[in-house]
PDB file of C-alpha atoms in Angstrom:
ATOM      1  CA  MET A   1      92.507 111.264 128.364  1.00 34.00           C
ATOM      2  CA  LEU A   2      94.738 112.022 125.428  1.00 37.00           C
ATOM      3  CA  LEU A   3      98.211 113.434 125.910  1.00 36.00           C
ATOM      4  CA  PHE A   4      98.746 116.595 123.913  1.00 39.00           C
ATOM      5  CA  SER A   5     102.402 117.005 123.147  1.00 40.00           C
ATOM      6  CA  GLY A   6     103.185 118.501 119.767  1.00 46.00           C
ATOM      7  CA  GLN A   7     100.581 116.743 117.634  1.00 47.00           C
ATOM      8  CA  SER A   8      97.430 118.511 116.523  1.00 49.00           C
ATOM      9  CA  GLN A   9      94.199 116.593 116.953  1.00 51.00           C
ATOM     10  CA  ALA A  10      92.111 117.387 113.858  1.00 51.00           C
ATOM     11  CA  GLY A  11      90.542 114.244 112.543  1.00 55.00           C
ATOM     12  CA  ARG A  12      88.716 113.395 109.388  1.00 58.00           C
ATOM     13  CA  GLN A  13      86.451 116.439 109.217  1.00 61.00           C
ATOM     14  CA  LEU A  14      84.265 115.976 106.175  1.00 61.00           C
ATOM     15  CA  GLU A  15      83.456 118.391 103.413  1.00 60.00           C
ATOM     16  CA  GLU A  16      79.692 118.132 103.331  1.00 65.00           C
ATOM     17  CA  PRO A  17      77.428 119.585 100.679  1.00 63.00           C
ATOM     18  CA  LEU A  18      75.768 122.754 101.978  1.00 62.00           C
ATOM     19  CA  VAL A  19      72.485 124.182 100.781  1.00 62.00           C
ATOM     20  CA  ASP A  20      72.811 127.676  99.341  1.00 65.00           C
ATOM     21  CA  SER A  21      71.167 129.378 102.333  1.00 60.00           C
ATOM     22  CA  VAL A  22      73.636 127.763 104.752  1.00 61.00           C
ATOM     23  CA  ARG A  23      76.629 128.574 102.526  1.00 59.00           C
ATOM     24  CA  THR A  24      75.449 132.193 102.267  1.00 66.00           C
ATOM     25  CA  ALA A  25      74.937 132.497 106.032  1.00 59.00           C
ATOM     26  CA  LEU A  26      78.350 130.986 106.795  1.00 61.00           C
ATOM     27  CA  SER A  27      80.063 133.156 104.172  1.00 64.00           C
ATOM     28  CA  SER A  28      78.422 136.245 105.614  1.00 63.00           C
ATOM     29  CA  ALA A  29      79.511 135.291 109.127  1.00 56.00           C
ATOM     30  CA  ILE A  30      83.180 135.003 108.192  1.00 60.00           C
ATOM     31  CA  ALA A  31      83.174 137.944 105.757  1.00 61.00           C
ATOM     32  CA  ASN A  32      82.436 140.538 108.430  1.00 58.00           C
ATOM     33  CA  SER A  33      85.938 141.673 109.252  1.00 56.00           C
ATOM     34  CA  ALA A  34      85.043 143.990 112.099  1.00 51.00           C
ATOM     35  CA  PRO A  35      87.863 144.110 114.626  1.00 54.00           C
ATOM     36  CA  PRO A  36      87.247 142.162 117.814  1.00 68.00           C
ATOM     37  CA  VAL A  37      86.483 145.098 120.073  1.00 77.00           C
ATOM     38  CA  PRO A  38      83.924 144.175 122.719  1.00 84.00           C
ATOM     39  CA  VAL A  39      81.085 146.600 123.356  1.00 86.00           C
ATOM     40  CA  PHE A  40      79.318 146.558 126.700  1.00 92.00           C
ATOM     41  CA  ALA A  41      75.847 147.653 127.707  1.00 94.00           C
ATOM     42  CA  SER A  42      76.970 148.695 131.170  1.00 96.00           C
ATOM     43  CA  THR A  43      79.988 149.383 133.314  1.00 97.00           C
ATOM     44  CA  GLU A  44      79.248 146.219 135.294  1.00 96.00           C
ATOM     45  CA  ALA A  45      79.292 144.126 132.108  1.00 95.00           C
ATOM     46  CA  ARG A  46      82.665 145.641 131.164  1.00 96.00           C
ATOM     47  CA  LEU A  47      84.045 144.967 134.652  1.00 96.00           C
ATOM     48  CA  ALA A  48      82.793 141.360 134.484  1.00 96.00           C
ATOM     49  CA  TYR A  49      84.601 140.932 131.156  1.00 96.00           C
ATOM     50  CA  LEU A  50      87.816 142.420 132.577  1.00 96.00           C
ATOM     51  CA  ARG A  51      87.651 140.043 135.560  1.00 97.00           C
ATOM     52  CA  TRP A  52      87.194 137.113 133.146  1.00 97.00           C
ATOM     53  CA  LEU A  53      90.089 138.368 131.014  1.00 97.00           C
ATOM     54  CA  SER A  54      92.363 138.596 134.049  1.00 97.00           C
ATOM     55  CA  ALA A  55      91.479 135.097 135.278  1.00 98.00           C
ATOM     56  CA  MET A  56      91.916 133.539 131.822  1.00 98.00           C
ATOM     57  CA  SER A  57      95.173 135.419 131.276  1.00 98.00           C
ATOM     58  CA  ASP A  58      96.591 133.849 134.430  1.00 98.00           C
ATOM     59  CA  ARG A  59      95.506 130.369 133.258  1.00 98.00           C
ATOM     60  CA  LEU A  60      96.903 130.848 129.750  1.00 98.00           C
ATOM     61  CA  TYR A  61     100.233 132.299 130.904  1.00 98.00           C
ATOM     62  CA  PRO A  62     102.096 128.929 130.817  1.00 97.00           C
ATOM     63  CA  ARG A  63     101.278 128.592 127.105  1.00 96.00           C
ATOM     64  CA  LYS A  64     101.486 132.244 126.018  1.00 97.00           C
ATOM     65  CA  LYS A  65     104.049 134.214 127.998  1.00 97.00           C
ATOM     66  CA  ASN A  66     103.777 137.521 126.120  1.00 97.00           C
ATOM     67  CA  PHE A  67     101.104 139.689 127.772  1.00 96.00           C
ATOM     68  CA  THR A  68      99.971 141.437 124.585  1.00 93.00           C
ATOM     69  CA  ASP A  69      99.749 138.190 122.574  1.00 94.00           C
ATOM     70  CA  ARG A  70      97.845 136.538 125.410  1.00 96.00           C
ATOM     71  CA  THR A  71      95.317 139.341 125.896  1.00 94.00           C
ATOM     72  CA  ASP A  72      94.789 139.835 122.138  1.00 93.00           C
ATOM     73  CA  PHE A  73      94.172 136.105 121.789  1.00 96.00           C
ATOM     74  CA  LEU A  74      91.739 135.955 124.715  1.00 96.00           C
ATOM     75  CA  GLN A  75      89.891 139.083 123.587  1.00 95.00           C
ATOM     76  CA  THR A  76      89.501 137.593 120.115  1.00 95.00           C
ATOM     77  CA  VAL A  77      88.335 134.215 121.461  1.00 97.00           C
ATOM     78  CA  TRP A  78      85.825 135.983 123.695  1.00 96.00           C
ATOM     79  CA  TYR A  79      84.591 138.188 120.849  1.00 94.00           C
ATOM     80  CA  GLU A  80      84.303 135.419 118.247  1.00 94.00           C
ATOM     81  CA  SER A  81      82.692 132.915 120.615  1.00 96.00           C
ATOM     82  CA  LYS A  82      80.099 135.474 121.756  1.00 94.00           C
ATOM     83  CA  ARG A  83      79.534 136.540 118.142  1.00 90.00           C
ATOM     84  CA  ALA A  84      78.771 132.914 117.212  1.00 93.00           C
ATOM     85  CA  GLY A  85      76.669 132.270 120.329  1.00 96.00           C
ATOM     86  CA  LEU A  86      79.140 129.774 121.788  1.00 98.00           C
ATOM     87  CA  ASN A  87      80.321 129.106 125.302  1.00 97.00           C
ATOM     88  CA  THR A  88      83.786 130.646 125.554  1.00 98.00           C
ATOM     89  CA  SER A  89      85.053 127.878 127.835  1.00 98.00           C
ATOM     90  CA  LEU A  90      84.024 125.285 125.223  1.00 98.00           C
ATOM     91  CA  VAL A  91      85.937 127.160 122.522  1.00 98.00           C
ATOM     92  CA  LEU A  92      89.036 127.411 124.735  1.00 98.00           C
ATOM     93  CA  GLY A  93      88.771 123.685 125.541  1.00 98.00           C
ATOM     94  CA  LEU A  94      88.508 122.884 121.834  1.00 98.00           C
ATOM     95  CA  ILE A  95      91.564 125.042 121.063  1.00 98.00           C
ATOM     96  CA  GLN A  96      93.525 123.335 123.835  1.00 98.00           C
ATOM     97  CA  VAL A  97      92.734 119.908 122.399  1.00 97.00           C
ATOM     98  CA  GLU A  98      93.082 120.848 118.725  1.00 96.00           C
ATOM     99  CA  SER A  99      96.293 122.893 118.686  1.00 97.00           C
ATOM    100  CA  ALA A 100      97.540 123.303 122.274  1.00 97.00           C
ATOM    101  CA  PHE A 101      97.214 127.074 121.625  1.00 98.00           C
ATOM    102  CA  ARG A 102      99.687 127.004 118.727  1.00 97.00           C
ATOM    103  CA  LYS A 103      98.873 129.513 115.989  1.00 96.00           C
ATOM    104  CA  PHE A 104     100.782 127.650 113.272  1.00 96.00           C
ATOM    105  CA  ALA A 105      99.695 124.113 114.159  1.00 96.00           C
ATOM    106  CA  VAL A 106      99.080 121.834 111.165  1.00 96.00           C
ATOM    107  CA  SER A 107      97.560 118.388 111.618  1.00 93.00           C
ATOM    108  CA  ARG A 108      98.597 115.316 109.666  1.00 92.00           C
ATOM    109  CA  VAL A 109      95.428 115.761 107.554  1.00 91.00           C
ATOM    110  CA  GLY A 110      96.136 119.448 106.844  1.00 93.00           C
ATOM    111  CA  ALA A 111      93.902 121.274 109.349  1.00 95.00           C
ATOM    112  CA  ARG A 112      95.403 124.608 110.327  1.00 96.00           C
ATOM    113  CA  GLY A 113      95.748 127.078 113.146  1.00 97.00           C
ATOM    114  CA  TYR A 114      94.334 127.385 116.629  1.00 97.00           C
ATOM    115  CA  MET A 115      91.004 125.737 115.836  1.00 97.00           C
ATOM    116  CA  GLN A 116      92.410 123.333 113.242  1.00 96.00           C
ATOM    117  CA  VAL A 117      90.195 124.447 110.383  1.00 95.00           C
ATOM    118  CA  MET A 118      90.369 122.289 107.277  1.00 94.00           C
ATOM    119  CA  PRO A 119      91.450 124.213 104.151  1.00 93.00           C
ATOM    120  CA  PHE A 120      88.343 123.163 102.195  1.00 91.00           C
ATOM    121  CA  TRP A 121      86.336 125.586 104.350  1.00 89.00           C
ATOM    122  CA  THR A 122      88.120 128.532 102.736  1.00 89.00           C
ATOM    123  CA  ARG A 123      86.779 127.324  99.398  1.00 88.00           C
ATOM    124  CA  VAL A 124      83.281 126.600 100.713  1.00 83.00           C
ATOM    125  CA  ILE A 125      82.674 129.800 102.712  1.00 79.00           C
ATOM    126  CA  GLY A 126      85.722 132.016 102.179  1.00 80.00           C
ATOM    127  CA  ASP A 127      87.848 133.375  99.381  1.00 84.00           C
ATOM    128  CA  GLY A 128      89.753 130.129  98.812  1.00 87.00           C
ATOM    129  CA  ASP A 129      93.023 131.232 100.455  1.00 89.00           C
ATOM    130  CA  PRO A 130      93.947 128.574 103.061  1.00 90.00           C
ATOM    131  CA  GLY A 131      96.974 130.650 104.134  1.00 90.00           C
ATOM    132  CA  LYS A 132      94.568 132.981 105.938  1.00 90.00           C
ATOM    133  CA  LEU A 133      93.829 130.184 108.408  1.00 93.00           C
ATOM    134  CA  PHE A 134      97.054 131.133 110.201  1.00 94.00           C
ATOM    135  CA  HIS A 135      95.700 134.630 110.891  1.00 92.00           C
ATOM    136  CA  MET A 136      94.390 134.566 114.469  1.00 93.00           C
ATOM    137  CA  GLN A 137      91.058 136.320 113.976  1.00 91.00           C
ATOM    138  CA  THR A 138      90.317 134.548 110.697  1.00 91.00           C
ATOM    139  CA  ASN A 139      91.035 131.127 112.205  1.00 95.00           C
ATOM    140  CA  LEU A 140      88.978 131.805 115.323  1.00 95.00           C
ATOM    141  CA  ARG A 141      86.111 133.232 113.284  1.00 91.00           C
ATOM    142  CA  PHE A 142      86.057 130.245 110.904  1.00 92.00           C
ATOM    143  CA  GLY A 143      86.310 127.780 113.790  1.00 95.00           C
ATOM    144  CA  CYS A 144      83.527 129.406 115.798  1.00 95.00           C
ATOM    145  CA  VAL A 145      81.227 129.741 112.771  1.00 91.00           C
ATOM    146  CA  ILE A 146      81.835 126.104 111.815  1.00 93.00           C
ATOM    147  CA  LEU A 147      81.219 124.876 115.376  1.00 96.00           C
ATOM    148  CA  ARG A 148      78.011 126.956 115.518  1.00 95.00           C
ATOM    149  CA  HIS A 149      76.939 125.376 112.202  1.00 93.00           C
ATOM    150  CA  TYR A 150      77.501 121.889 113.604  1.00 95.00           C
ATOM    151  CA  LEU A 151      75.670 122.752 116.837  1.00 96.00           C
ATOM    152  CA  ASP A 152      72.708 123.922 114.780  1.00 95.00           C
ATOM    153  CA  ARG A 153      72.811 120.744 112.668  1.00 94.00           C
ATOM    154  CA  GLU A 154      72.892 118.634 115.825  1.00 96.00           C
ATOM    155  CA  ARG A 155      70.082 120.662 117.479  1.00 96.00           C
ATOM    156  CA  GLY A 156      72.336 121.938 120.267  1.00 96.00           C
ATOM    157  CA  ASP A 157      73.931 118.588 121.139  1.00 97.00           C
ATOM    158  CA  GLU A 158      77.520 119.583 121.974  1.00 97.00           C
ATOM    159  CA  TYR A 159      78.749 115.987 122.043  1.00 97.00           C
ATOM    160  CA  MET A 160      77.581 115.286 118.492  1.00 97.00           C
ATOM    161  CA  ALA A 161      78.606 118.728 117.199  1.00 97.00           C
ATOM    162  CA  LEU A 162      82.141 118.245 118.536  1.00 97.00           C
ATOM    163  CA  GLY A 163      82.248 114.845 116.843  1.00 96.00           C
ATOM    164  CA  ARG A 164      81.290 116.476 113.553  1.00 94.00           C
ATOM    165  CA  TYR A 165      83.875 119.209 114.081  1.00 95.00           C
ATOM    166  CA  ASN A 166      86.595 116.595 114.509  1.00 92.00           C
ATOM    167  CA  GLY A 167      85.276 114.159 111.917  1.00 90.00           C
ATOM    168  CA  SER A 168      84.693 111.518 114.579  1.00 89.00           C
ATOM    169  CA  ARG A 169      80.913 111.820 115.028  1.00 90.00           C
ATOM    170  CA  GLY A 170      79.562 109.244 117.453  1.00 88.00           C
ATOM    171  CA  LYS A 171      82.950 108.381 118.989  1.00 93.00           C
ATOM    172  CA  PRO A 172      83.508 109.529 122.582  1.00 95.00           C
ATOM    173  CA  GLN A 173      87.255 110.250 122.670  1.00 96.00           C
ATOM    174  CA  TYR A 174      87.278 113.689 121.068  1.00 96.00           C
ATOM    175  CA  PRO A 175      84.176 115.216 122.706  1.00 97.00           C
ATOM    176  CA  ASN A 176      85.294 113.842 126.072  1.00 98.00           C
ATOM    177  CA  ALA A 177      88.764 115.369 125.610  1.00 98.00           C
ATOM    178  CA  VAL A 178      87.233 118.774 124.796  1.00 98.00           C
ATOM    179  CA  PHE A 179      84.816 118.586 127.739  1.00 98.00           C
ATOM    180  CA  GLY A 180      87.725 117.652 130.002  1.00 98.00           C
ATOM    181  CA  ALA A 181      89.815 120.573 128.733  1.00 98.00           C
ATOM    182  CA  GLN A 182      86.817 122.902 129.009  1.00 98.00           C
ATOM    183  CA  LYS A 183      86.827 122.473 132.798  1.00 98.00           C
ATOM    184  CA  LYS A 184      90.098 124.414 132.998  1.00 97.00           C
ATOM    185  CA  TRP A 185      88.456 127.375 131.246  1.00 98.00           C
ATOM    186  CA  LEU A 186      85.217 127.586 133.207  1.00 98.00           C
ATOM    187  CA  TYR A 187      84.879 130.910 134.987  1.00 96.00           C
ATOM    188  CA  THR A 188      82.765 131.669 138.001  1.00 92.00           C
ATOM    189  CA  PRO A 189      82.962 135.272 139.216  1.00 87.00           C
TER     190      PRO A 189
END
């Protein structure tokens, strides 16, 4: 397993040509700037979320000491991962590997923020301002939308989608590191 000191892990993520329908769908997904406020169908669903939030807050405490920062971060991860149809534990594992939960992480190839989003994505599906990748919700939204795109391209194969996300498709190190980190973030009520 890789050691994650101060170095971010973003690899050689590739700027791939996107058909217009995909570009439009991705742009629409990141353009919706609704605040990450979860809505629940029932009291039980809300209580389940609050139990998850409490458990994850305890696990994240060593990396984010401030209660408000920690809960805002977890609420946003939960919201954006659910919005994109992703497993929240997978997203948290990816963030752990990519940036070690550092908001201002920058990789040696220029990927930015929690989910180490490459700046070219702001040109492809955003407004072209890579500085926004240091905004928590923007970074998490881009990262989740991009991961969802790669999962769709790989027909649900998480291993291959993670390889695409990192620019190391077909190599086991990165997906295995994310799957290993994901175990810490699994939640069973």
